[in-house]
Amino acid sequence: LLKLAEEKIKAPVPYYLLVEQAALQRISDIIGPVNIGSQSTSLMAVFEGTYSTPPLDLQTEIRALAANLIEPRFWWKAPTLMWIFYTQVETNLSLSAMWQVYLAIRSGGPNIINKKAVPVIKQAGSARFFTPEHSWQATWWEVNGINPGLPPL
C-alpha cells in the first residue's frame, strides 16, 4: 500500500498509519464523544461521514478532532490509545514521533493540520468513479504547501 501511494504521488511517504475498521472502532469507543461544530458525535461517525448532513469540509473536521484530542479530558486516555496504536495499527511512526505531532498541535494549535481528499470524477452512465492521473500528486503538493506552478484541481 505504501509503495502504491508513493507511485501515485510521485514522492516518498516517510510515515504512514494503516488503521483497520475494528481498530478505528476501538479508538472511537475509547475517545468517546467529540465536538464537531455544534454537534457531539463519535470519531467513527466523523470518519464515515455520517455525523452531519451535509458533512463539514475536511479541514474543519480534522482541526476540530485535533482540538478535541489536545483537551485535558483526553490525557488520561493516552496510554490506552498508544497501546492500540502499537498492537492494532500498522505504522512506522515511533512513540517519539507521535508525541512530537501531539506537541506540535498543542503549541501551534489545530490549524496547523491539513487534510484534503483526492478528487474523483463520476464515470458517465455508471456508478463508478475514477481519479484523474495528476490528482494524487496535486493533492500531495497542496497538503504540503508545494506550488509547482500547475493549475489547481
PDB file of C-alpha atoms in Angstrom:
ATOM      1  CA  LEU A   1       0.000   0.000   0.000  1.00  0.00           C
ATOM      2  CA  LEU A   2       2.830   2.391   0.854  1.00  0.00           C
ATOM      3  CA  LYS A   3       4.545   1.644  -2.455  1.00  0.00           C
ATOM      4  CA  LEU A   4       1.287   2.314  -4.343  1.00  0.00           C
ATOM      5  CA  ALA A   5       0.821   5.644  -2.554  1.00  0.00           C
ATOM      6  CA  GLU A   6       4.402   6.666  -3.419  1.00  0.00           C
ATOM      7  CA  GLU A   7       3.830   5.747  -7.058  1.00  0.00           C
ATOM      8  CA  LYS A   8       0.613   7.771  -7.185  1.00  0.00           C
ATOM      9  CA  ILE A   9       2.034  10.937  -5.627  1.00  0.00           C
ATOM     10  CA  LYS A  10       5.473  10.514  -7.216  1.00  0.00           C
ATOM     11  CA  ALA A  11       7.183  11.280  -3.901  1.00  0.00           C
ATOM     12  CA  PRO A  12       8.406   9.318  -0.888  1.00  0.00           C
ATOM     13  CA  VAL A  13       5.984   8.851   2.014  1.00  0.00           C
ATOM     14  CA  PRO A  14       8.156   8.862   5.118  1.00  0.00           C
ATOM     15  CA  TYR A  15       5.432   7.946   7.638  1.00  0.00           C
ATOM     16  CA  TYR A  16       2.155   6.099   7.472  1.00  0.00           C
ATOM     17  CA  LEU A  17      -0.734   4.778   9.558  1.00  0.00           C
ATOM     18  CA  LEU A  18      -2.886   1.889   8.373  1.00  0.00           C
ATOM     19  CA  VAL A  19      -5.950   1.574  10.607  1.00  0.00           C
ATOM     20  CA  GLU A  20      -8.376  -1.302  10.117  1.00  0.00           C
ATOM     21  CA  GLN A  21     -12.080  -0.732  10.807  1.00  0.00           C
ATOM     22  CA  ALA A  22     -12.068  -2.743  14.063  1.00  0.00           C
ATOM     23  CA  ALA A  23      -9.162  -0.697  15.483  1.00  0.00           C
ATOM     24  CA  LEU A  24     -10.824   2.552  14.437  1.00  0.00           C
ATOM     25  CA  GLN A  25     -13.979   1.476  16.286  1.00  0.00           C
ATOM     26  CA  ARG A  26     -11.931   0.687  19.426  1.00  0.00           C
ATOM     27  CA  ILE A  27     -10.201   4.067  19.244  1.00  0.00           C
ATOM     28  CA  SER A  28     -13.563   5.777  18.764  1.00  0.00           C
ATOM     29  CA  ASP A  29     -15.048   3.932  21.759  1.00  0.00           C
ATOM     30  CA  ILE A  30     -12.106   4.923  23.991  1.00  0.00           C
ATOM     31  CA  ILE A  31     -12.137   8.566  22.922  1.00  0.00           C
ATOM     32  CA  GLY A  32     -15.902   8.831  23.371  1.00  0.00           C
ATOM     33  CA  PRO A  33     -17.875  11.850  22.177  1.00  0.00           C
ATOM     34  CA  VAL A  34     -16.095  14.579  20.249  1.00  0.00           C
ATOM     35  CA  ASN A  35     -17.428  18.008  19.335  1.00  0.00           C
ATOM     36  CA  ILE A  36     -17.507  18.863  15.651  1.00  0.00           C
ATOM     37  CA  GLY A  37     -19.005  22.281  15.078  1.00  0.00           C
ATOM     38  CA  SER A  38     -22.064  22.414  17.321  1.00  0.00           C
ATOM     39  CA  GLN A  39     -22.559  18.631  17.333  1.00  0.00           C
ATOM     40  CA  SER A  40     -21.380  15.936  19.702  1.00  0.00           C
ATOM     41  CA  THR A  41     -20.565  12.796  17.746  1.00  0.00           C
ATOM     42  CA  SER A  42     -18.131   9.883  17.610  1.00  0.00           C
ATOM     43  CA  LEU A  43     -14.779   9.635  15.894  1.00  0.00           C
ATOM     44  CA  MET A  44     -16.211   6.741  13.861  1.00  0.00           C
ATOM     45  CA  ALA A  45     -19.138   8.861  12.630  1.00  0.00           C
ATOM     46  CA  VAL A  46     -16.703  11.576  11.535  1.00  0.00           C
ATOM     47  CA  PHE A  47     -14.539   9.102   9.573  1.00  0.00           C
ATOM     48  CA  GLU A  48     -17.622   7.552   7.975  1.00  0.00           C
ATOM     49  CA  GLY A  49     -19.098  10.972   7.162  1.00  0.00           C
ATOM     50  CA  THR A  50     -22.412  10.137   8.873  1.00  0.00           C
ATOM     51  CA  TYR A  51     -22.453  12.753  11.643  1.00  0.00           C
ATOM     52  CA  SER A  52     -23.777  15.713   9.649  1.00  0.00           C
ATOM     53  CA  THR A  53     -25.830  16.403   6.552  1.00  0.00           C
ATOM     54  CA  PRO A  54     -24.153  17.878   4.689  1.00  0.00           C
ATOM     55  CA  PRO A  55     -20.773  16.982   6.212  1.00  0.00           C
ATOM     56  CA  LEU A  56     -18.435  19.800   7.175  1.00  0.00           C
ATOM     57  CA  ASP A  57     -15.407  20.417   4.996  1.00  0.00           C
ATOM     58  CA  LEU A  58     -12.382  18.175   5.627  1.00  0.00           C
ATOM     59  CA  GLN A  59     -10.248  20.937   7.152  1.00  0.00           C
ATOM     60  CA  THR A  60     -12.940  21.784   9.701  1.00  0.00           C
ATOM     61  CA  GLU A  61     -13.340  18.107  10.603  1.00  0.00           C
ATOM     62  CA  ILE A  62      -9.671  17.278  11.129  1.00  0.00           C
ATOM     63  CA  ARG A  63      -8.978  20.505  13.012  1.00  0.00           C
ATOM     64  CA  ALA A  64     -11.997  20.001  15.287  1.00  0.00           C
ATOM     65  CA  LEU A  65     -10.846  16.438  16.020  1.00  0.00           C
ATOM     66  CA  ALA A  66      -7.327  17.680  16.791  1.00  0.00           C
ATOM     67  CA  ALA A  67      -8.742  20.377  19.090  1.00  0.00           C
ATOM     68  CA  ASN A  68     -10.716  17.719  20.978  1.00  0.00           C
ATOM     69  CA  LEU A  69      -7.722  15.405  21.359  1.00  0.00           C
ATOM     70  CA  ILE A  70      -5.472  18.018  22.952  1.00  0.00           C
ATOM     71  CA  GLU A  71      -8.009  18.877  25.650  1.00  0.00           C
ATOM     72  CA  PRO A  72      -7.093  17.753  29.187  1.00  0.00           C
ATOM     73  CA  ARG A  73     -10.153  15.445  29.346  1.00  0.00           C
ATOM     74  CA  PHE A  74      -8.397  13.147  26.847  1.00  0.00           C
ATOM     75  CA  TRP A  75      -4.985  12.996  28.571  1.00  0.00           C
ATOM     76  CA  TRP A  76      -5.823  10.032  30.792  1.00  0.00           C
ATOM     77  CA  LYS A  77      -6.848   8.055  27.684  1.00  0.00           C
ATOM     78  CA  ALA A  78      -3.435   8.441  26.021  1.00  0.00           C
ATOM     79  CA  PRO A  79      -1.826   5.250  27.426  1.00  0.00           C
ATOM     80  CA  THR A  80      -4.702   3.080  26.167  1.00  0.00           C
ATOM     81  CA  LEU A  81      -4.683   4.791  22.781  1.00  0.00           C
ATOM     82  CA  MET A  82      -0.924   4.284  22.470  1.00  0.00           C
ATOM     83  CA  TRP A  83      -1.372   0.586  23.306  1.00  0.00           C
ATOM     84  CA  ILE A  84      -3.931   0.273  20.489  1.00  0.00           C
ATOM     85  CA  PHE A  85      -1.619   2.097  18.085  1.00  0.00           C
ATOM     86  CA  TYR A  86       1.210  -0.322  18.824  1.00  0.00           C
ATOM     87  CA  THR A  87      -0.836  -3.522  18.862  1.00  0.00           C
ATOM     88  CA  GLN A  88      -3.614  -2.962  16.309  1.00  0.00           C
ATOM     89  CA  VAL A  89      -2.439  -0.251  13.892  1.00  0.00           C
ATOM     90  CA  GLU A  90       0.215  -0.719  11.243  1.00  0.00           C
ATOM     91  CA  THR A  91       2.572   2.257  11.322  1.00  0.00           C
ATOM     92  CA  ASN A  92       6.209   3.201  11.119  1.00  0.00           C
ATOM     93  CA  LEU A  93       5.710   6.142  13.499  1.00  0.00           C
ATOM     94  CA  SER A  94       7.626   5.808  16.741  1.00  0.00           C
ATOM     95  CA  LEU A  95       6.190   6.800  20.099  1.00  0.00           C
ATOM     96  CA  SER A  96       8.532   9.776  19.984  1.00  0.00           C
ATOM     97  CA  ALA A  97       7.188  10.841  16.561  1.00  0.00           C
ATOM     98  CA  MET A  98       3.585  10.567  17.779  1.00  0.00           C
ATOM     99  CA  TRP A  99       4.482  12.645  20.817  1.00  0.00           C
ATOM    100  CA  GLN A 100       6.087  15.275  18.550  1.00  0.00           C
ATOM    101  CA  VAL A 101       2.876  15.505  16.484  1.00  0.00           C
ATOM    102  CA  TYR A 102       0.859  15.953  19.678  1.00  0.00           C
ATOM    103  CA  LEU A 103       3.229  18.652  20.970  1.00  0.00           C
ATOM    104  CA  ALA A 104       3.147  20.449  17.608  1.00  0.00           C
ATOM    105  CA  ILE A 105      -0.654  20.555  17.724  1.00  0.00           C
ATOM    106  CA  ARG A 106      -0.602  21.697  21.383  1.00  0.00           C
ATOM    107  CA  SER A 107       1.841  24.521  20.672  1.00  0.00           C
ATOM    108  CA  GLY A 108       0.708  25.516  17.154  1.00  0.00           C
ATOM    109  CA  GLY A 109      -2.992  24.817  17.532  1.00  0.00           C
ATOM    110  CA  PRO A 110      -5.199  22.559  15.415  1.00  0.00           C
ATOM    111  CA  ASN A 111      -4.960  24.903  12.416  1.00  0.00           C
ATOM    112  CA  ILE A 112      -1.520  23.508  11.584  1.00  0.00           C
ATOM    113  CA  ILE A 113      -3.247  20.270  10.430  1.00  0.00           C
ATOM    114  CA  ASN A 114      -4.109  19.865   6.743  1.00  0.00           C
ATOM    115  CA  LYS A 115      -6.463  17.317   5.241  1.00  0.00           C
ATOM    116  CA  LYS A 116      -7.557  17.068   1.642  1.00  0.00           C
ATOM    117  CA  ALA A 117      -9.426  14.409  -0.270  1.00  0.00           C
ATOM    118  CA  VAL A 118      -8.123  13.239  -3.618  1.00  0.00           C
ATOM    119  CA  PRO A 119     -10.765  14.406  -6.098  1.00  0.00           C
ATOM    120  CA  VAL A 120     -12.717  11.795  -8.015  1.00  0.00           C
ATOM    121  CA  ILE A 121     -14.917  12.048 -11.080  1.00  0.00           C
ATOM    122  CA  LYS A 122     -18.099  10.042 -11.601  1.00  0.00           C
ATOM    123  CA  GLN A 123     -17.934   7.957 -14.744  1.00  0.00           C
ATOM    124  CA  ALA A 124     -20.784   8.929 -17.099  1.00  0.00           C
ATOM    125  CA  GLY A 125     -23.650   6.435 -17.073  1.00  0.00           C
ATOM    126  CA  SER A 126     -22.087   4.380 -14.282  1.00  0.00           C
ATOM    127  CA  ALA A 127     -21.890   4.149 -10.506  1.00  0.00           C
ATOM    128  CA  ARG A 128     -18.081   4.004 -10.796  1.00  0.00           C
ATOM    129  CA  PHE A 129     -15.671   6.798 -10.024  1.00  0.00           C
ATOM    130  CA  PHE A 130     -12.132   7.432 -11.243  1.00  0.00           C
ATOM    131  CA  THR A 131      -9.284   9.672 -10.207  1.00  0.00           C
ATOM    132  CA  PRO A 132      -7.596  11.843 -12.836  1.00  0.00           C
ATOM    133  CA  GLU A 133      -3.925  10.890 -13.189  1.00  0.00           C
ATOM    134  CA  HIS A 134      -2.436  14.081 -11.689  1.00  0.00           C
ATOM    135  CA  SER A 135      -4.924  14.282  -8.771  1.00  0.00           C
ATOM    136  CA  TRP A 136      -2.861  12.262  -6.275  1.00  0.00           C
ATOM    137  CA  GLN A 137       0.282  14.283  -6.855  1.00  0.00           C
ATOM    138  CA  ALA A 138      -1.554  17.635  -6.900  1.00  0.00           C
ATOM    139  CA  THR A 139      -3.310  16.769  -3.613  1.00  0.00           C
ATOM    140  CA  TRP A 140       0.051  15.831  -2.033  1.00  0.00           C
ATOM    141  CA  TRP A 141       1.512  19.154  -3.159  1.00  0.00           C
ATOM    142  CA  GLU A 142      -1.463  21.094  -1.791  1.00  0.00           C
ATOM    143  CA  VAL A 143      -1.381  19.427   1.636  1.00  0.00           C
ATOM    144  CA  ASN A 144       2.369  20.008   1.894  1.00  0.00           C
ATOM    145  CA  GLY A 145       2.271  23.618   0.660  1.00  0.00           C
ATOM    146  CA  ILE A 146       4.192  22.904  -2.546  1.00  0.00           C
ATOM    147  CA  ASN A 147       3.416  25.128  -5.530  1.00  0.00           C
ATOM    148  CA  PRO A 148       4.786  23.551  -8.711  1.00  0.00           C
ATOM    149  CA  GLY A 149       3.113  26.214 -10.891  1.00  0.00           C
ATOM    150  CA  LEU A 150       0.333  23.902 -12.105  1.00  0.00           C
ATOM    151  CA  PRO A 151      -3.310  24.954 -12.158  1.00  0.00           C
ATOM    152  CA  PRO A 152      -5.319  23.905  -9.085  1.00  0.00           C
ATOM    153  CA  LEU A 153      -7.596  20.877  -9.224  1.00  0.00           C
TER     154      LEU A 153
END
